[in-house]
Coordinates of C-alpha atoms and ligand atoms in Angstrom, one line a residue:
X1 CA 109.2 65.1 100.4
X2 CA 107.4 63.4 103.6
X3 CA 103.6 61.9 103.0
X4 CA 101.2 63.5 105.5
X5 CA 98.2 60.5 106.0
X6 CA 95.4 61.6 107.8
X7 CA 93.4 59.1 110.0
X8 CA 90.4 57.7 109.8
X9 CA 90.4 58.6 106.0
X10 CA 93.5 57.0 105.1
X11 CA 93.8 59.7 102.3
X12 CA 97.5 61.2 101.7
X13 CA 98.6 64.3 101.0
X14 CA 102.9 65.1 99.5
X15 CA 104.5 67.6 101.9
X16 CA 107.9 69.7 100.2
X17 CA 110.5 70.3 102.7
X18 CA 110.0 74.2 103.3
X19 CA 106.2 73.7 104.2
X20 CA 104.4 73.2 107.2
X21 CA 101.8 70.4 107.7
X22 CA 99.3 73.0 107.0
X23 CA 100.4 74.3 104.2
X24 CA 100.7 71.2 102.3
X25 CA 96.7 70.0 103.7
X26 CA 95.8 73.1 102.0
X27 CA 97.3 72.7 98.4
X28 CA 95.5 69.9 98.6
X29 CA 92.2 71.6 99.3
X30 CA 91.9 70.3 102.8
X31 CA 90.0 72.4 105.1
X32 CA 92.3 72.4 108.6
X33 CA 91.0 74.8 110.9
X34 CA 93.7 77.7 111.3
X35 CA 93.3 81.4 112.2
X36 CA 96.7 82.7 113.2
X37 CA 99.0 80.7 111.0
X38 CA 101.6 81.4 113.5
X39 CA 101.6 79.2 116.4
X40 CA 99.4 82.1 118.6
X41 CA 95.5 80.4 118.5
X42 CA 95.6 76.6 118.5
X43 CA 92.9 76.4 116.1
X44 CA 95.3 74.1 114.2
X45 CA 95.5 71.8 116.7
X46 CA 95.8 68.0 115.6
X47 CA 97.0 64.4 116.9
X48 CA 99.8 63.6 115.7
X49 CA 99.6 59.3 116.0
X50 CA 103.1 58.6 114.4
X51 CA 106.1 60.2 112.8
X52 CA 108.6 62.7 113.4
X53 CA 108.2 66.7 113.1
X54 CA 109.8 69.9 113.9
X55 CA 107.2 71.9 115.9
X56 CA 108.9 75.5 115.6
X57 CA 108.3 78.3 118.1
X58 CA 104.8 78.2 119.1
X59 CA 103.0 80.1 122.3
X60 CA 102.2 77.8 125.4
X61 CA 98.9 78.8 125.6
X62 CA 98.5 77.7 122.3
X63 CA 99.8 74.2 122.6
X64 CA 100.0 73.4 126.8
X65 CA 102.9 71.3 127.6
X66 CA 100.3 68.4 128.6
X67 CA 99.2 68.6 125.4
X68 CA 102.4 67.7 124.1
X69 CA 102.8 64.9 125.7
X70 CA 99.2 63.6 125.2
X71 CA 100.8 64.1 121.5
X72 CA 98.7 67.6 119.9
X73 CA 100.7 69.7 117.5
X74 CA 99.7 72.6 115.9
X75 CA 100.2 72.5 112.2
X76 CA 100.5 75.5 111.1
X77 CA 104.1 75.6 112.2
X78 CA 104.9 72.1 112.4
X79 CA 107.3 70.3 109.2
X80 CA 107.7 66.7 109.5
X81 CA 110.7 65.2 109.7
X82 CA 110.3 61.3 109.0
X83 CA 109.0 60.5 105.5
X84 CA 105.7 59.6 107.2
X85 CA 103.2 61.5 109.5
X86 CA 100.3 60.0 110.6
X87 CA 97.7 62.8 112.2
X88 CA 94.6 62.5 113.5
X89 CA 92.0 64.9 111.6
X90 CA 88.5 65.1 110.0
X91 CA 86.0 62.0 109.3
X92 CA 86.2 58.9 107.3
X93 CA 84.9 60.4 104.2
X94 CA 87.6 63.6 104.7
X95 CA 87.5 65.2 101.3
X96 CA 88.9 68.5 99.5
X97 CA 86.4 71.0 99.9
X98 CA 88.8 74.2 100.1
X99 CA 90.6 75.8 96.5
X100 CA 94.6 75.4 96.8
X101 CA 96.0 78.5 97.8
X102 CA 98.7 80.1 95.4
X103 CA 101.6 82.3 96.6
X104 CA 103.1 85.1 95.0
X105 CA 99.8 86.0 92.7
X106 CA 100.7 89.4 90.6
X107 CA 97.8 92.0 91.7
X108 CA 97.8 95.9 91.0
X109 CA 95.8 98.4 93.7
X110 CA 93.5 100.0 91.5
X111 CA 91.7 102.2 94.3
X112 CA 92.4 103.0 97.7
X113 CA 89.9 104.7 99.9
X114 CA 89.6 105.6 103.5
X115 CA 86.1 104.0 104.3
X116 CA 86.1 104.9 108.2
X117 CA 88.8 106.4 111.0
X118 CA 91.7 104.3 110.8
X119 CA 90.4 102.0 108.3
X120 CA 91.9 101.9 104.4
X121 CA 89.8 99.7 101.7
X122 CA 91.8 98.6 99.0
X123 CA 90.8 97.0 95.8
X124 CA 93.6 94.5 94.0
X125 CA 92.9 93.5 90.2
X126 CA 94.7 90.5 89.2
X127 CA 97.2 90.7 86.3
X128 CA 97.3 86.7 85.6
X129 CA 94.2 84.1 86.7
X130 CA 92.4 85.4 89.5
X131 CA 92.7 83.7 93.0
X132 CA 89.7 82.0 94.0
X133 CA 88.2 81.3 96.8
X134 CA 85.0 80.8 99.1
X135 CA 83.1 83.5 100.7
X136 CA 85.1 84.0 104.4
X137 CA 88.1 83.2 102.7
X138 CA 91.3 85.3 103.5
X139 CA 94.4 86.3 101.9
X140 CA 98.0 87.8 103.3
X141 CA 99.5 90.6 102.1
X142 CA 103.0 91.7 102.7
X143 CA 106.5 92.6 101.1
X144 CA 109.3 90.5 101.7
X145 CA 112.0 92.5 99.8
X146 CA 110.8 95.8 101.9
X147 CA 111.1 93.2 105.1
X148 CA 107.0 93.9 105.2
X149 CA 106.2 91.0 107.0
X150 CA 102.9 89.4 105.4
X151 CA 99.7 89.5 107.5
X152 CA 96.0 87.9 107.2
X153 CA 93.1 89.8 105.7
X154 CA 89.9 88.9 104.9
X155 CA 88.0 89.0 101.4
X156 CA 85.3 91.6 101.7
X157 CA 83.8 90.5 98.7
X158 CA 81.8 88.0 96.9
X159 CA 84.0 86.5 93.9
X160 CA 83.8 88.5 90.6
X161 CA 84.7 87.0 87.2
X162 CA 87.4 89.8 86.8
X163 CA 89.1 88.3 90.4
X164 CA 89.2 92.0 91.8
X165 CA 89.4 91.3 95.6
X166 CA 88.7 94.7 97.9
X167 CA 90.5 94.3 101.4
X168 CA 89.4 96.5 104.3
X169 CA 92.5 97.1 106.6
X170 CA 92.3 98.7 110.1
X171 CA 95.3 100.7 111.2
X172 CA 97.2 98.7 114.2
X173 CA 98.8 100.3 116.6
X174 CA 102.5 99.6 115.6
X175 CA 101.5 97.8 113.1
X176 CA 104.0 97.5 110.4
X177 CA 102.1 96.0 107.1
X178 CA 98.7 97.5 108.3
X179 CA 101.1 101.1 108.3
X180 CA 103.1 100.0 105.3
X181 CA 99.5 99.8 103.2
X182 CA 98.2 103.0 104.6
X183 CA 101.7 105.2 104.2
X184 CA 103.1 103.7 101.3
X185 CA 101.2 101.4 99.2
X186 CA 99.9 103.3 96.5
X187 CA 97.4 103.0 93.4
X188 CA 99.5 101.7 90.6
X189 CA 101.6 99.7 92.8
X190 CA 101.7 95.7 92.1
X191 CA 101.9 93.7 95.3
X192 CA 102.3 90.0 95.6
X193 CA 99.0 87.7 97.2
X194 CA 98.9 84.1 98.9
X195 CA 95.9 82.3 99.5
X196 CA 92.9 82.0 99.9
X197 CA 93.4 80.5 103.2
X198 CA 91.0 79.8 106.2
X199 CA 87.5 77.9 107.0
X200 CA 85.1 80.7 107.5
X201 CA 82.8 79.6 105.5
X202 CA 79.4 79.0 104.6
X203 CA 77.6 75.7 104.1
X204 CA 76.1 76.9 100.6
X205 CA 73.4 73.7 101.1
X206 CA 72.4 75.4 104.8
X207 CA 68.2 76.0 104.9
X208 CA 68.1 78.4 108.1
X209 CA 67.9 81.9 108.8
X210 CA 71.7 83.7 109.0
X211 CA 72.3 85.9 111.2
X212 CA 75.5 87.6 111.1
X213 CA 77.7 89.3 113.8
X214 CA 80.6 91.8 113.3
X215 CA 83.1 94.0 115.1
X216 CA 85.6 96.7 113.5
X217 CA 86.9 95.4 110.1
X218 CA 85.6 91.6 111.0
X219 CA 82.6 93.3 109.2
X220 CA 85.3 92.4 105.7
X221 CA 84.1 88.2 105.5
X222 CA 80.6 88.9 106.6
X223 CA 80.1 91.0 104.2
X224 CA 81.8 88.6 101.4
X225 CA 79.3 86.0 103.1
X226 CA 76.6 87.7 102.9
X227 CA 76.7 89.6 99.7
X228 CA 77.4 85.5 98.2
X229 CA 74.4 84.5 99.9
X230 CA 72.0 87.0 98.7
X231 CA 73.7 86.7 94.8
X232 CA 72.8 83.2 94.4
X233 CA 69.3 83.9 95.7
X234 CA 69.5 83.4 99.3
X235 CA 65.8 82.6 100.5
X236 CA 66.0 82.6 104.0
X237 CA 66.2 85.8 106.6
X238 CA 69.8 87.0 106.3
X239 CA 70.3 89.7 109.3
X240 CA 73.3 91.5 109.8
X241 CA 74.8 93.5 113.2
X242 CA 77.2 95.9 112.8
X243 CA 79.1 96.9 116.3
X244 CA 81.6 99.7 115.5
X245 CA 83.3 102.1 119.0
X246 CA 81.4 105.1 117.3
X247 CA 79.1 106.7 113.8
X248 CA 83.0 107.8 112.8
X249 CA 84.4 103.8 112.9
X250 CA 81.0 102.8 110.7
X251 CA 81.8 102.0 107.3
X252 CA 79.7 99.4 104.7
X253 CA 76.4 100.9 105.0
X254 CA 75.6 102.3 102.0
X255 CA 75.8 98.4 100.7
X256 CA 74.4 97.0 103.4
X257 CA 71.0 99.9 103.1
X258 CA 71.8 98.6 99.1
X259 CA 71.0 95.1 99.7
X260 CA 68.0 96.0 102.3
X261 CA 66.7 98.0 99.4
X262 CA 67.2 95.5 96.9
X263 CA 66.9 92.0 98.9
X264 CA 62.9 91.4 101.0
X265 CA 65.4 88.9 103.0
X266 CA 68.4 91.1 104.2
X267 CA 68.2 93.3 106.9
X268 CA 70.9 95.0 108.8
X269 CA 71.1 97.1 112.2
X270 CA 74.3 99.3 113.2
X271 CA 75.2 99.8 116.9
X272 CA 78.1 101.8 118.5
X273 CA 79.5 101.1 121.7
X274 CA 80.9 104.1 122.7
X275 CA 78.9 106.9 121.5
X276 CA 74.6 107.2 121.2
X277 CA 73.4 108.7 117.9
X278 CA 69.8 108.6 116.5
X279 CA 69.4 106.2 114.1
X280 CA 71.6 103.8 115.9
X281 CA 71.4 100.7 118.5
X282 CA 73.6 101.3 121.3
X283 CA 75.5 98.8 123.1
X284 CA 77.2 95.2 122.9
X285 CA 75.8 93.4 120.7
X286 CA 76.1 90.2 123.2
X287 CA 74.1 92.9 125.7
X288 CA 71.7 93.8 123.2
X289 CA 71.0 90.3 121.5
X290 CA 68.0 89.2 124.2
X291 CA 66.0 91.3 123.5
X292 CA 66.3 91.0 119.0
X293 CA 66.7 87.7 118.9
X294 CA 65.0 85.7 121.8
X295 CA 65.4 82.3 120.3
X296 CA 68.6 81.6 118.1
X297 CA 68.0 77.5 117.9
X298 CA 67.2 77.1 114.4
X299 CA 69.7 80.2 113.1
X300 CA 72.9 79.7 111.2
X301 CA 75.1 82.4 112.9
X302 CA 78.4 83.7 111.7
X303 CA 80.5 86.1 113.9
X304 CA 83.8 87.6 113.1
X305 CA 85.5 90.4 114.9
X306 CA 88.3 90.6 118.3
X307 CA 88.7 86.9 120.2
X308 CA 87.0 88.9 122.9
X309 CA 84.3 89.9 120.4
X310 CA 83.6 86.1 119.7
X311 CA 84.0 84.6 123.0
X312 CA 81.3 87.0 124.2
X313 CA 78.7 86.6 121.4
X314 CA 79.2 82.8 121.2
X315 CA 78.7 83.0 124.9
X316 CA 75.4 84.9 124.2
X317 CA 73.5 82.9 121.5
X318 CA 74.6 79.4 122.7
X319 CA 72.0 80.8 125.6
X320 CA 69.4 81.8 123.2
X321 CA 69.7 78.4 122.0
X322 CA 72.2 78.8 119.2
X323 CA 73.2 75.1 118.3
X324 CA 76.9 74.4 118.0
X325 CA 77.2 73.0 114.5
X326 CA 75.6 76.1 113.7
X327 CA 78.4 78.6 115.0
X328 CA 80.9 79.7 112.6
X329 CA 83.6 82.0 113.5
X330 CA 86.7 84.4 113.1
X331 CA 89.0 85.7 115.6
X332 CA 91.2 88.4 114.8
X333 CA 94.4 86.9 116.9
X334 CA 97.1 89.5 117.5
X335 CA 100.0 87.9 117.7
X336 CA 102.6 88.4 120.1
X337 CA 105.7 89.8 119.1
X338 CA 107.0 93.5 118.0
X339 CA 106.6 94.0 114.7
X340 CA 103.7 92.3 113.9
X341 CA 99.8 93.4 114.6
X342 CA 98.2 89.7 113.7
X343 CA 94.5 89.2 111.7
X344 CA 93.4 92.4 110.5
X345 CA 90.9 91.0 108.0
Ligands
FES401 S1 98.7 78.0 116.0 FE1 98.3 77.3 113.6 S2 96.6 78.9 113.0 FE2 97.2 80.0 114.7

């Protein structure tokens, strides 16, 4: 057991021998940003001020040799070796914000349906206590006994009293886990869920118009966030733009149409990038945005999709005046090894 001390707040958390620093922080409810949980994206990078730790295997593009020299480390893979480890993260009043994640929570698959080409939606109901989560967070799903690696999938629905969660799983080329979910998991099967994780969460105190941008299964956390905001009576405008390659890749439209009918402050648009179809916009979101939203200086922006999609959208919204502090993003990283498909939402 080691102790992780967070500076400048001076708060500390215990870290079990088998745990990474990220896991220890999350258990205590701290929202350290993270994405791939595998040393590939660099989201969890912090400076280590004191103490020794085993960094584990990480990619150079996520942590350069120069950054290592400067004392930076990736906390999703770092395991403390010394009794104490001091990291620099957060503000002087760093406070727990997230619900501590659970491991091995038992769920039963109660429904599965193909919602778009190569995209399966599964509904999972907890057998015991529901997992507590913030809209926008994700869980991991896999089966260690069958050698199916755990992969991260965003929860696509706002928290419900019965604890049910919906995941939307795109079939990834060569993806062991998504192939297992698509081809092997059946209604009635039990699965073990870990989570919830992630910091792609809305600020409940925000009072700005909201623009959500999603591509592919990046729609899942966006649906979750939008549903939660509308359900709690958010009064400002909430707009959603969903980018899909073709009409066959579009899903979630029924729910978005229902929200638009029920909530006067909600609207959505769908744009296709590889096909022209009546009723849809045409072109990439970053290209069509200036004509739709010439001024985004007052908006909170939520962006989810591939890292390339996120980067292009961030550049586009910034050029339209969006403020850094109001831009929230979730890029689904592909982990570079042969048997994983990375983040699928
Ligand atoms: S490198 Fe740590 S979360 Fe991606």
